Coordinates of N, CA, C and O in Angstrom, one line a residue:
L1 N -15.7 -33.5 -12.2 CA -16.6 -32.8 -11.3 C -16.0 -32.4 -10.0 O -16.3 -31.3 -9.4
L2 N -15.1 -33.1 -9.5 CA -14.4 -32.8 -8.2 C -13.4 -31.7 -8.3 O -13.1 -31.0 -7.4
T3 N -12.9 -31.5 -9.5 CA -11.9 -30.4 -9.7 C -12.4 -29.0 -9.6 O -11.8 -28.1 -9.2
L4 N -13.7 -28.8 -10.0 CA -14.3 -27.5 -9.9 C -14.4 -27.0 -8.5 O -13.9 -25.9 -8.2
P5 N -14.9 -27.7 -7.5 CA -14.9 -27.2 -6.1 C -13.5 -27.0 -5.6 O -13.3 -26.1 -4.8
L6 N -12.6 -27.9 -5.9 CA -11.2 -27.8 -5.4 C -10.6 -26.5 -6.0 O -9.8 -25.8 -5.2
A7 N -10.8 -26.2 -7.2 CA -10.3 -25.0 -7.8 C -10.8 -23.7 -7.0 O -10.0 -22.8 -6.8
G8 N -12.0 -23.7 -6.7 CA -12.6 -22.6 -5.9 C -12.0 -22.5 -4.5 O -11.7 -21.4 -4.0
L9 N -11.7 -23.6 -3.9 CA -11.1 -23.6 -2.6 C -9.7 -23.1 -2.6 O -9.2 -22.4 -1.8
T10 N -9.0 -23.5 -3.7 CA -7.6 -23.0 -3.9 C -7.6 -21.5 -4.0 O -6.8 -20.8 -3.4
A11 N -8.4 -20.9 -4.9 CA -8.5 -19.5 -5.0 C -8.9 -18.8 -3.7 O -8.4 -17.8 -3.4
Q12 N -9.9 -19.4 -3.0 CA -10.3 -18.8 -1.8 C -9.2 -18.8 -0.7 O -9.0 -17.8 0.0
S13 N -8.4 -19.9 -0.7 CA -7.4 -20.0 0.3 C -6.3 -19.0 0.0 O -5.6 -18.4 0.9
A14 N -6.0 -18.7 -1.3 CA -5.0 -17.7 -1.7 C -5.5 -16.3 -1.2 O -4.7 -15.5 -0.8
E15 N -6.8 -16.0 -1.4 CA -7.3 -14.7 -0.9 C -7.3 -14.6 0.6 O -6.9 -13.5 1.1
I16 N -7.6 -15.7 1.3 CA -7.5 -15.7 2.8 C -6.0 -15.4 3.2 O -5.8 -14.6 4.1
R17 N -5.1 -16.1 2.5 CA -3.7 -15.9 2.8 C -3.2 -14.5 2.6 O -2.5 -13.9 3.4
R18 N -3.7 -13.9 1.5 CA -3.4 -12.5 1.2 C -3.9 -11.5 2.3 O -3.2 -10.6 2.7
V19 N -5.1 -11.8 2.8 CA -5.7 -10.9 3.9 C -4.8 -11.1 5.2 O -4.5 -10.2 5.9
E20 N -4.5 -12.4 5.5 CA -3.7 -12.6 6.7 C -2.3 -12.0 6.6 O -1.9 -11.4 7.6
E21 N -1.7 -12.1 5.4 CA -0.4 -11.4 5.2 C -0.5 -9.9 5.4 O 0.4 -9.3 6.0
A22 N -1.5 -9.3 4.8 CA -1.7 -7.9 4.8 C -1.9 -7.4 6.3 O -1.4 -6.4 6.7
T23 N -2.7 -8.2 7.0 CA -3.0 -7.9 8.4 C -1.7 -7.9 9.2 O -1.4 -7.0 10.0
L24 N -0.8 -8.9 9.0 CA 0.4 -9.0 9.7 C 1.4 -7.8 9.3 O 2.0 -7.2 10.2
V25 N 1.4 -7.5 8.1 CA 2.3 -6.4 7.6 C 1.8 -5.1 8.3 O 2.6 -4.3 8.8
F26 N 0.5 -4.9 8.3 CA -0.1 -3.6 8.9 C 0.3 -3.6 10.4 O 0.8 -2.5 10.9
E27 N 0.1 -4.7 11.1 CA 0.5 -4.7 12.5 C 2.0 -4.5 12.8 O 2.3 -3.7 13.7
E28 N 2.8 -5.0 11.9 CA 4.3 -4.9 12.1 C 4.7 -3.5 11.7 O 5.5 -2.9 12.5
I29 N 4.2 -2.9 10.7 CA 4.6 -1.5 10.3 C 4.1 -0.5 11.3 O 4.9 0.4 11.6
T30 N 2.9 -0.7 11.8 CA 2.4 0.3 12.7 C 3.0 0.1 14.1 O 2.8 1.0 15.0
A31 N 3.7 -0.9 14.4 CA 4.3 -1.2 15.7 C 5.7 -0.7 15.8 O 6.3 -0.8 16.9
I32 N 6.3 -0.3 14.7 CA 7.7 0.1 14.8 C 7.8 1.4 15.6 O 7.3 2.4 15.3
P33 N 8.6 1.3 16.8 CA 8.7 2.5 17.6 C 9.3 3.7 16.9 O 10.3 3.5 16.1
E34 N 8.9 4.9 17.1 CA 9.4 6.1 16.5 C 9.4 6.2 15.0 O 9.7 7.2 14.5
K35 N 8.9 5.1 14.3 CA 8.8 5.2 12.9 C 7.5 4.8 12.4 O 7.2 4.5 11.2
S36 N 6.5 4.7 13.3 CA 5.2 4.2 13.1 C 4.4 5.2 12.4 O 4.7 6.4 12.3
V37 N 3.3 4.8 11.8 CA 2.3 5.7 11.2 C 1.6 6.5 12.4 O 1.1 5.9 13.3
P38 N 1.6 7.8 12.3 CA 1.0 8.6 13.4 C -0.5 8.2 13.5 O -1.2 8.0 12.5
D39 N -1.0 8.2 14.8 CA -2.4 7.8 15.0 C -3.4 8.8 14.3 O -4.4 8.3 13.8
F40 N -3.1 10.1 14.3 CA -4.0 11.0 13.6 C -4.1 10.7 12.2 O -5.2 10.9 11.6
L41 N -3.1 10.2 11.5 CA -3.1 9.9 10.1 C -4.0 8.7 9.8 O -4.9 8.7 8.9
L42 N -3.9 7.7 10.7 CA -4.8 6.5 10.5 C -6.2 6.9 10.9 O -7.2 6.4 10.2
R43 N -6.4 7.7 11.9 CA -7.8 8.1 12.3 C -8.5 8.9 11.2 O -9.7 8.7 11.0
D44 N -7.8 9.7 10.5 CA -8.4 10.5 9.4 C -8.3 9.9 8.0 O -8.8 10.4 7.0
A45 N -7.7 8.7 7.9 CA -7.5 8.0 6.6 C -8.9 7.7 6.0 O -9.8 7.2 6.7
R46 N -8.9 7.9 4.7 CA -10.1 7.5 3.9 C -10.0 6.0 3.4 O -11.0 5.4 3.2
A47 N -8.7 5.6 3.2 CA -8.5 4.2 2.8 C -7.1 3.8 3.1 O -6.2 4.6 3.3
L48 N -6.9 2.5 3.1 CA -5.6 1.9 3.3 C -5.4 0.9 2.2 O -6.3 0.1 1.9
V49 N -4.2 0.8 1.6 CA -3.8 -0.2 0.7 C -2.6 -0.9 1.3 O -1.6 -0.2 1.7
I50 N -2.6 -2.2 1.5 CA -1.5 -3.0 2.1 C -1.1 -4.0 1.1 O -1.9 -4.8 0.6
V51 N 0.2 -3.9 0.7 CA 0.8 -4.9 -0.3 C 2.0 -5.6 0.3 O 3.0 -5.0 0.4
P52 N 1.8 -6.8 0.8 CA 2.9 -7.6 1.3 C 3.8 -8.1 0.2 O 3.3 -8.6 -0.8
G53 N 5.1 -8.0 0.4 CA 6.0 -8.6 -0.6 C 5.9 -8.1 -2.0 O 6.0 -8.8 -3.0
L54 N 5.8 -6.8 -2.2 CA 5.9 -6.1 -3.5 C 7.3 -6.4 -4.0 O 8.3 -6.0 -3.4
L55 N 7.5 -7.1 -5.1 CA 8.8 -7.5 -5.7 C 9.2 -6.5 -6.8 O 8.4 -6.2 -7.7
K56 N 10.4 -6.0 -6.6 CA 11.0 -5.1 -7.6 C 12.3 -5.7 -8.1 O 13.1 -6.1 -7.2
A57 N 12.5 -5.8 -9.4 CA 13.8 -6.3 -9.9 C 14.1 -5.5 -11.2 O 13.2 -5.1 -11.9
G58 N 15.4 -5.4 -11.4 CA 15.8 -4.7 -12.6 C 17.3 -4.6 -12.9 O 18.1 -4.8 -11.9
F59 N 17.6 -4.4 -14.1 CA 18.9 -4.1 -14.5 C 18.7 -3.2 -15.7 O 18.4 -3.7 -16.8
V60 N 18.9 -1.9 -15.6 CA 18.6 -0.9 -16.6 C 17.1 -0.8 -16.7 O 16.5 0.2 -16.4
V61 N 16.4 -1.8 -17.2 CA 14.9 -1.9 -17.3 C 14.5 -2.7 -16.1 O 15.0 -3.8 -15.8
G62 N 13.5 -2.2 -15.3 CA 13.0 -2.8 -14.1 C 11.5 -2.9 -14.1 O 10.8 -2.2 -14.8
G63 N 11.0 -3.7 -13.2 CA 9.6 -3.9 -13.0 C 9.3 -4.2 -11.6 O 10.2 -4.7 -10.8
E64 N 8.1 -4.0 -11.2 CA 7.6 -4.3 -9.8 C 6.2 -4.9 -9.9 O 5.4 -4.6 -10.8
F65 N 5.9 -5.8 -9.0 CA 4.6 -6.4 -9.0 C 4.2 -6.9 -7.6 O 5.1 -7.5 -6.9
G66 N 3.0 -6.7 -7.2 CA 2.5 -7.2 -5.9 C 1.0 -7.2 -5.8 O 0.4 -6.5 -6.6
R67 N 0.5 -8.1 -5.0 CA -0.9 -8.2 -4.8 C -1.2 -7.8 -3.3 O -0.4 -8.2 -2.4
G68 N -2.3 -7.1 -3.1 CA -2.6 -6.7 -1.7 C -4.1 -6.5 -1.6 O -4.9 -7.0 -2.3
V69 N -4.4 -5.7 -0.5 CA -5.8 -5.4 -0.2 C -6.0 -3.9 0.0 O -5.1 -3.2 0.4
L70 N -7.3 -3.5 -0.3 CA -7.7 -2.1 -0.1 C -8.8 -2.2 0.9 O -9.8 -3.0 0.8
L71 N -8.7 -1.3 1.9 CA -9.8 -1.1 2.9 C -10.2 0.3 2.8 O -9.4 1.2 2.9
T72 N -11.6 0.5 2.7 CA -12.1 1.9 2.7 C -12.8 2.2 4.0 O -13.4 1.3 4.6
R73 N -12.8 3.5 4.3 CA -13.4 4.0 5.6 C -14.9 4.0 5.3 O -15.4 4.6 4.3
Q74 N -15.7 3.4 6.2 CA -17.2 3.4 6.0 C -17.8 4.6 6.7 O -17.1 5.3 7.5
E75 N -19.0 4.9 6.4 CA -19.7 6.1 7.1 C -19.7 5.9 8.6 O -19.6 6.9 9.3
S76 N -19.8 4.7 9.1 CA -19.9 4.5 10.5 C -18.5 4.7 11.2 O -18.4 4.7 12.4
G77 N -17.4 4.8 10.4 CA -16.1 5.0 10.9 C -15.3 3.8 10.9 O -14.1 3.8 11.1
G78 N -15.9 2.6 10.7 CA -15.2 1.3 10.6 C -14.6 1.1 9.2 O -14.7 2.0 8.4
W79 N -14.0 0.0 9.0 CA -13.4 -0.4 7.7 C -14.2 -1.3 7.0 O -14.9 -2.2 7.5
S80 N -14.1 -1.2 5.6 CA -14.9 -2.1 4.7 C -14.2 -3.5 4.7 O -13.1 -3.7 5.3
N81 N -14.9 -4.5 4.1 CA -14.3 -5.7 3.8 C -13.2 -5.5 2.8 O -13.2 -4.5 2.0
P82 N -12.2 -6.4 2.7 CA -11.0 -6.1 1.8 C -11.5 -6.3 0.3 O -12.3 -7.1 0.0
V83 N -10.9 -5.4 -0.5 CA -11.0 -5.4 -1.9 C -9.6 -5.8 -2.4 O -8.6 -5.2 -2.0
F84 N -9.5 -6.8 -3.3 CA -8.2 -7.2 -3.7 C -7.6 -6.3 -4.9 O -8.3 -6.0 -5.8
V85 N -6.4 -5.9 -4.7 CA -5.7 -5.0 -5.7 C -4.4 -5.6 -6.1 O -3.8 -6.4 -5.5
T86 N -4.0 -5.0 -7.3 CA -2.6 -5.4 -7.8 C -1.9 -4.1 -8.0 O -2.4 -3.1 -8.5
L87 N -0.6 -4.1 -7.6 CA 0.3 -2.9 -7.9 C 1.3 -3.4 -8.8 O 2.0 -4.4 -8.6
S88 N 1.5 -2.7 -10.0 CA 2.5 -3.1 -11.0 C 3.1 -1.9 -11.6 O 2.4 -0.8 -11.6
G89 N 4.3 -2.0 -12.0 CA 4.9 -0.9 -12.7 C 6.2 -1.2 -13.3 O 6.7 -2.4 -13.2
G90 N 6.8 -0.2 -13.9 CA 8.1 -0.4 -14.5 C 8.9 0.8 -14.5 O 8.4 1.9 -14.2
G91 N 10.2 0.7 -14.9 CA 11.0 1.9 -15.0 C 12.2 1.6 -15.9 O 12.6 0.4 -16.1
I92 N 12.9 2.7 -16.2 CA 14.1 2.6 -17.0 C 15.1 3.6 -16.5 O 14.7 4.7 -16.0
G93 N 16.4 3.2 -16.4 CA 17.4 4.1 -15.9 C 18.6 3.4 -15.4 O 18.8 2.2 -15.7
F94 N 19.4 4.0 -14.7 CA 20.6 3.4 -14.1 C 20.1 2.7 -12.8 O 20.1 3.3 -11.7
Q95 N 19.8 1.4 -12.9 CA 19.2 0.7 -11.8 C 19.7 -0.8 -11.8 O 19.9 -1.3 -12.9
A96 N 19.8 -1.4 -10.7 CA 20.2 -2.8 -10.6 C 19.8 -3.4 -9.3 O 19.9 -2.7 -8.3
G97 N 19.3 -4.6 -9.3 CA 19.0 -5.3 -8.0 C 17.7 -5.9 -7.9 O 16.9 -6.0 -8.9
I98 N 17.4 -6.5 -6.8 CA 16.1 -7.1 -6.5 C 15.8 -6.9 -5.0 O 16.7 -6.9 -4.2
R99 N 14.5 -6.6 -4.8 CA 14.1 -6.4 -3.4 C 12.6 -6.7 -3.2 O 11.8 -6.6 -4.2
S100 N 12.3 -7.0 -2.0 CA 10.9 -7.3 -1.6 C 10.5 -6.2 -0.6 O 11.2 -6.0 0.4
T101 N 9.4 -5.6 -0.8 CA 8.9 -4.5 0.1 C 7.5 -4.7 0.6 O 6.6 -5.1 -0.2
D102 N 7.3 -4.6 1.9 CA 6.0 -4.6 2.4 C 5.5 -3.1 2.4 O 6.2 -2.3 2.9
L103 N 4.4 -2.8 1.8 CA 4.0 -1.5 1.5 C 2.6 -1.2 2.2 O 1.7 -2.0 2.0
L104 N 2.5 0.0 2.8 CA 1.3 0.5 3.3 C 1.1 1.9 2.8 O 1.9 2.8 2.9
L105 N 0.0 2.1 2.0 CA -0.4 3.4 1.5 C -1.6 3.9 2.3 O -2.6 3.2 2.5
V106 N -1.5 5.1 2.8 CA -2.6 5.7 3.6 C -3.2 6.8 2.7 O -2.5 7.8 2.4
F107 N -4.4 6.7 2.3 CA -5.1 7.6 1.4 C -5.8 8.6 2.3 O -6.6 8.3 3.2
R108 N -5.6 9.9 2.1 CA -6.1 11.0 2.9 C -7.4 11.6 2.3 O -8.1 12.3 3.0
T109 N -7.7 11.3 1.1 CA -8.8 11.9 0.4 C -9.6 10.9 -0.4 O -9.1 9.8 -0.7
D110 N -10.9 11.2 -0.6 CA -11.7 10.3 -1.4 C -11.3 10.3 -2.9 O -11.6 9.3 -3.6
R111 N -10.6 11.3 -3.4 CA -10.2 11.4 -4.8 C -9.4 10.2 -5.2 O -9.7 9.5 -6.2
G112 N -8.4 9.9 -4.4 CA -7.5 8.7 -4.7 C -8.3 7.4 -4.6 O -8.1 6.5 -5.4
V113 N -9.1 7.3 -3.5 CA -9.9 6.1 -3.3 C -10.8 5.8 -4.5 O -10.9 4.7 -5.0
N114 N -11.5 6.9 -5.0 CA -12.4 6.8 -6.1 C -11.6 6.4 -7.4 O -12.2 5.6 -8.2
G115 N -10.4 6.9 -7.5 CA -9.6 6.5 -8.7 C -9.3 5.0 -8.7 O -9.4 4.3 -9.7
V116 N -9.0 4.4 -7.6 CA -8.8 3.0 -7.5 C -10.0 2.2 -7.7 O -10.1 1.3 -8.5
L117 N -11.1 2.6 -7.1 CA -12.4 1.9 -7.2 C -13.0 2.0 -8.6 O -13.7 1.1 -9.1
R118 N -12.7 3.0 -9.4 CA -13.1 3.2 -10.8 C -12.4 2.2 -11.7 O -12.8 1.9 -12.8
G119 N -11.3 1.6 -11.3 CA -10.6 0.7 -12.1 C -9.1 0.7 -12.0 O -8.5 -0.3 -11.9
D120 N -8.5 1.9 -12.0 CA -7.1 1.9 -11.7 C -6.7 3.3 -11.4 O -7.4 4.3 -11.6
L121 N -5.5 3.4 -10.8 CA -4.9 4.7 -10.4 C -3.4 4.6 -10.7 O -2.8 3.6 -10.4
T122 N -2.9 5.6 -11.4 CA -1.5 5.6 -11.8 C -0.8 6.5 -10.8 O -1.0 7.7 -10.7
L123 N 0.0 5.9 -9.9 CA 0.7 6.7 -8.9 C 1.8 7.5 -9.6 O 2.5 6.9 -10.5
G124 N 1.9 8.7 -9.3 CA 2.9 9.6 -9.9 C 2.3 10.4 -11.1 O 2.9 11.4 -11.4
V125 N 1.2 9.9 -11.6 CA 0.6 10.7 -12.7 C -0.8 11.2 -12.2 O -1.0 12.4 -12.2
D126 N -1.7 10.3 -11.8 CA -2.9 10.7 -11.2 C -2.8 11.3 -9.8 O -3.3 12.4 -9.5
L127 N -2.0 10.7 -9.0 CA -1.7 11.1 -7.6 C -0.3 10.8 -7.3 O 0.2 9.7 -7.6
A128 N 0.3 11.7 -6.5 CA 1.7 11.4 -6.0 C 1.6 10.8 -4.6 O 0.8 11.3 -3.8
A129 N 2.4 9.9 -4.4 CA 2.5 9.3 -3.0 C 3.8 9.9 -2.4 O 4.9 9.9 -3.0
A130 N 3.7 10.4 -1.2 CA 4.8 10.9 -0.4 C 5.2 10.0 0.7 O 4.3 9.3 1.2
A131 N 6.4 10.0 1.1 CA 6.9 9.3 2.3 C 6.1 9.9 3.5 O 6.0 11.1 3.6
G132 N 5.5 9.0 4.3 CA 4.7 9.4 5.4 C 5.5 10.0 6.5 O 6.7 9.6 6.7
P133 N 4.9 10.9 7.3 CA 5.6 11.5 8.4 C 5.7 10.4 9.5 O 4.8 9.5 9.6
V134 N 6.7 10.4 10.3 CA 6.9 9.4 11.3 C 7.2 10.0 12.6 O 7.6 11.1 12.8
G135 N 7.1 9.1 13.7 CA 7.5 9.5 15.0 C 6.4 10.2 15.8 O 5.4 10.6 15.3
R136 N 6.6 10.3 17.1 CA 5.6 10.9 18.0 C 5.4 12.4 17.7 O 4.4 12.9 18.1
Q137 N 6.4 13.0 17.2 CA 6.4 14.5 17.0 C 5.8 14.8 15.6 O 5.8 16.0 15.2
A138 N 5.4 13.8 14.8 CA 5.0 14.1 13.5 C 3.8 15.0 13.4 O 3.7 15.9 12.5
R139 N 2.8 14.9 14.3 CA 1.7 15.8 14.3 C 2.0 17.2 14.4 O 1.6 18.1 13.7
A140 N 2.9 17.5 15.4 CA 3.2 18.9 15.6 C 4.0 19.5 14.5 O 3.8 20.7 14.1
S141 N 4.9 18.7 13.8 CA 5.7 19.3 12.8 C 5.1 19.2 11.4 O 5.6 19.9 10.5
T142 N 4.0 18.5 11.2 CA 3.5 18.3 9.9 C 2.0 18.8 9.7 O 1.6 18.8 8.6
D143 N 1.3 19.1 10.7 CA -0.1 19.4 10.6 C -0.3 20.5 9.6 O -1.3 20.4 8.8
M144 N 0.5 21.5 9.6 CA 0.3 22.6 8.6 C 0.8 22.3 7.2 O 0.5 23.0 6.3
E145 N 1.5 21.2 7.1 CA 2.1 20.9 5.8 C 1.6 19.6 5.1 O 2.0 19.3 4.0
L146 N 0.7 18.9 5.8 CA 0.2 17.7 5.2 C -0.7 18.0 4.0 O -1.8 18.3 4.1
K147 N 0.0 17.9 2.8 CA -0.7 18.2 1.5 C -0.8 17.0 0.6 O -1.7 17.0 -0.3
A148 N 0.0 16.0 0.8 CA -0.1 14.8 -0.1 C -1.4 14.1 0.1 O -1.9 14.1 1.2
E149 N -1.9 13.5 -0.9 CA -3.2 12.7 -0.8 C -2.9 11.3 -0.4 O -3.8 10.6 0.1
I150 N -1.7 10.8 -0.6 CA -1.3 9.4 -0.3 C 0.0 9.5 0.4 O 1.0 10.1 -0.1
Y151 N 0.1 8.8 1.6 CA 1.4 8.6 2.3 C 1.7 7.2 2.2 O 0.9 6.3 2.4
S152 N 3.0 6.9 2.1 CA 3.5 5.5 2.0 C 4.4 5.2 3.1 O 5.3 6.1 3.5
Y153 N 4.3 4.0 3.6 CA 5.2 3.5 4.7 C 5.6 2.1 4.2 O 4.8 1.4 3.6
S154 N 6.9 1.8 4.4 CA 7.3 0.5 3.9 C 8.5 0.0 4.7 O 9.2 0.7 5.4
R155 N 8.8 -1.3 4.4 CA 10.0 -1.9 4.9 C 10.5 -2.9 3.8 O 9.6 -3.5 3.2
S156 N 11.8 -2.9 3.6 CA 12.3 -3.6 2.4 C 13.4 -4.6 2.8 O 14.1 -4.4 3.8
R157 N 13.5 -5.6 2.0 CA 14.6 -6.6 2.1 C 15.2 -6.8 0.8 O 14.5 -6.8 -0.2
G158 N 16.5 -6.9 0.7 CA 17.2 -7.1 -0.5 C 18.0 -5.9 -0.9 O 18.2 -5.0 0.0
F159 N 18.5 -5.8 -2.1 CA 19.3 -4.7 -2.5 C 18.8 -4.2 -3.9 O 18.6 -4.9 -4.8
F160 N 18.6 -2.9 -3.9 CA 18.2 -2.3 -5.2 C 18.8 -0.8 -5.2 O 18.6 -0.1 -4.2
A161 N 19.5 -0.5 -6.2 CA 20.1 0.8 -6.2 C 20.0 1.4 -7.6 O 19.9 0.7 -8.6
G162 N 20.0 2.7 -7.7 CA 20.0 3.4 -9.0 C 19.1 4.6 -9.0 O 18.5 5.0 -8.0
L163 N 19.1 5.1 -10.2 CA 18.3 6.3 -10.5 C 17.4 5.9 -11.7 O 18.0 5.5 -12.8
S164 N 16.1 6.0 -11.6 CA 15.3 5.6 -12.8 C 14.0 6.5 -12.8 O 13.7 7.1 -11.9
L165 N 13.4 6.4 -14.0 CA 12.1 7.0 -14.2 C 11.1 5.9 -14.1 O 11.1 4.9 -14.9
D166 N 10.2 6.0 -13.1 CA 9.3 4.9 -12.7 C 7.8 5.3 -12.8 O 7.5 6.5 -12.7
G167 N 7.0 4.3 -13.0 CA 5.5 4.6 -12.9 C 4.9 3.3 -12.4 O 5.4 2.2 -12.7
S168 N 3.8 3.5 -11.6 CA 3.1 2.3 -11.1 C 1.6 2.5 -11.2 O 1.1 3.6 -11.1
V169 N 0.9 1.4 -11.4 CA -0.5 1.4 -11.5 C -1.1 0.5 -10.4 O -0.7 -0.6 -10.2
L170 N -2.1 1.1 -9.7 CA -2.8 0.3 -8.7 C -4.2 0.0 -9.2 O -4.9 1.0 -9.6
A171 N -4.5 -1.2 -9.3 CA -5.8 -1.6 -10.0 C -6.5 -2.7 -9.1 O -5.9 -3.5 -8.5
V172 N -7.9 -2.6 -9.1 CA -8.7 -3.5 -8.4 C -8.7 -4.8 -9.2 O -8.8 -4.8 -10.4

């Protein structure tokens, strides 16, 4: 009888830890001078996905896996409570190495958010993610060209090199 409540506490503490790690990653990525996410992009974002420690490993055949949180923009302008998500994928090609990446995805439209909330979203097939514009001058240089629905910001540790054909699925 005592193991049931303890199992619930362990699962709950893992979720709390994931939210805390995602908060720290968001604060650190957005604080990088000259490479930060532009304020206008965050202000207009429909959702954010934060995946701390996305692990990618491979040698010819590779895979990636990470758990994170999804926050959606509310009608009031604030952010929702976190929804827990998983990012997984694989690839094949000339590749080798292992790396850990803290990932921030900024969703600019409801289409991508709805895809995630319906069950899953395949990045690169359903929606393409582009490297996000950076720096203080990003608004002036990209306002007329911001066409991607998802922008990605990341920081990585480790070594991974190669050329491969990859696909990733983001699921609630």
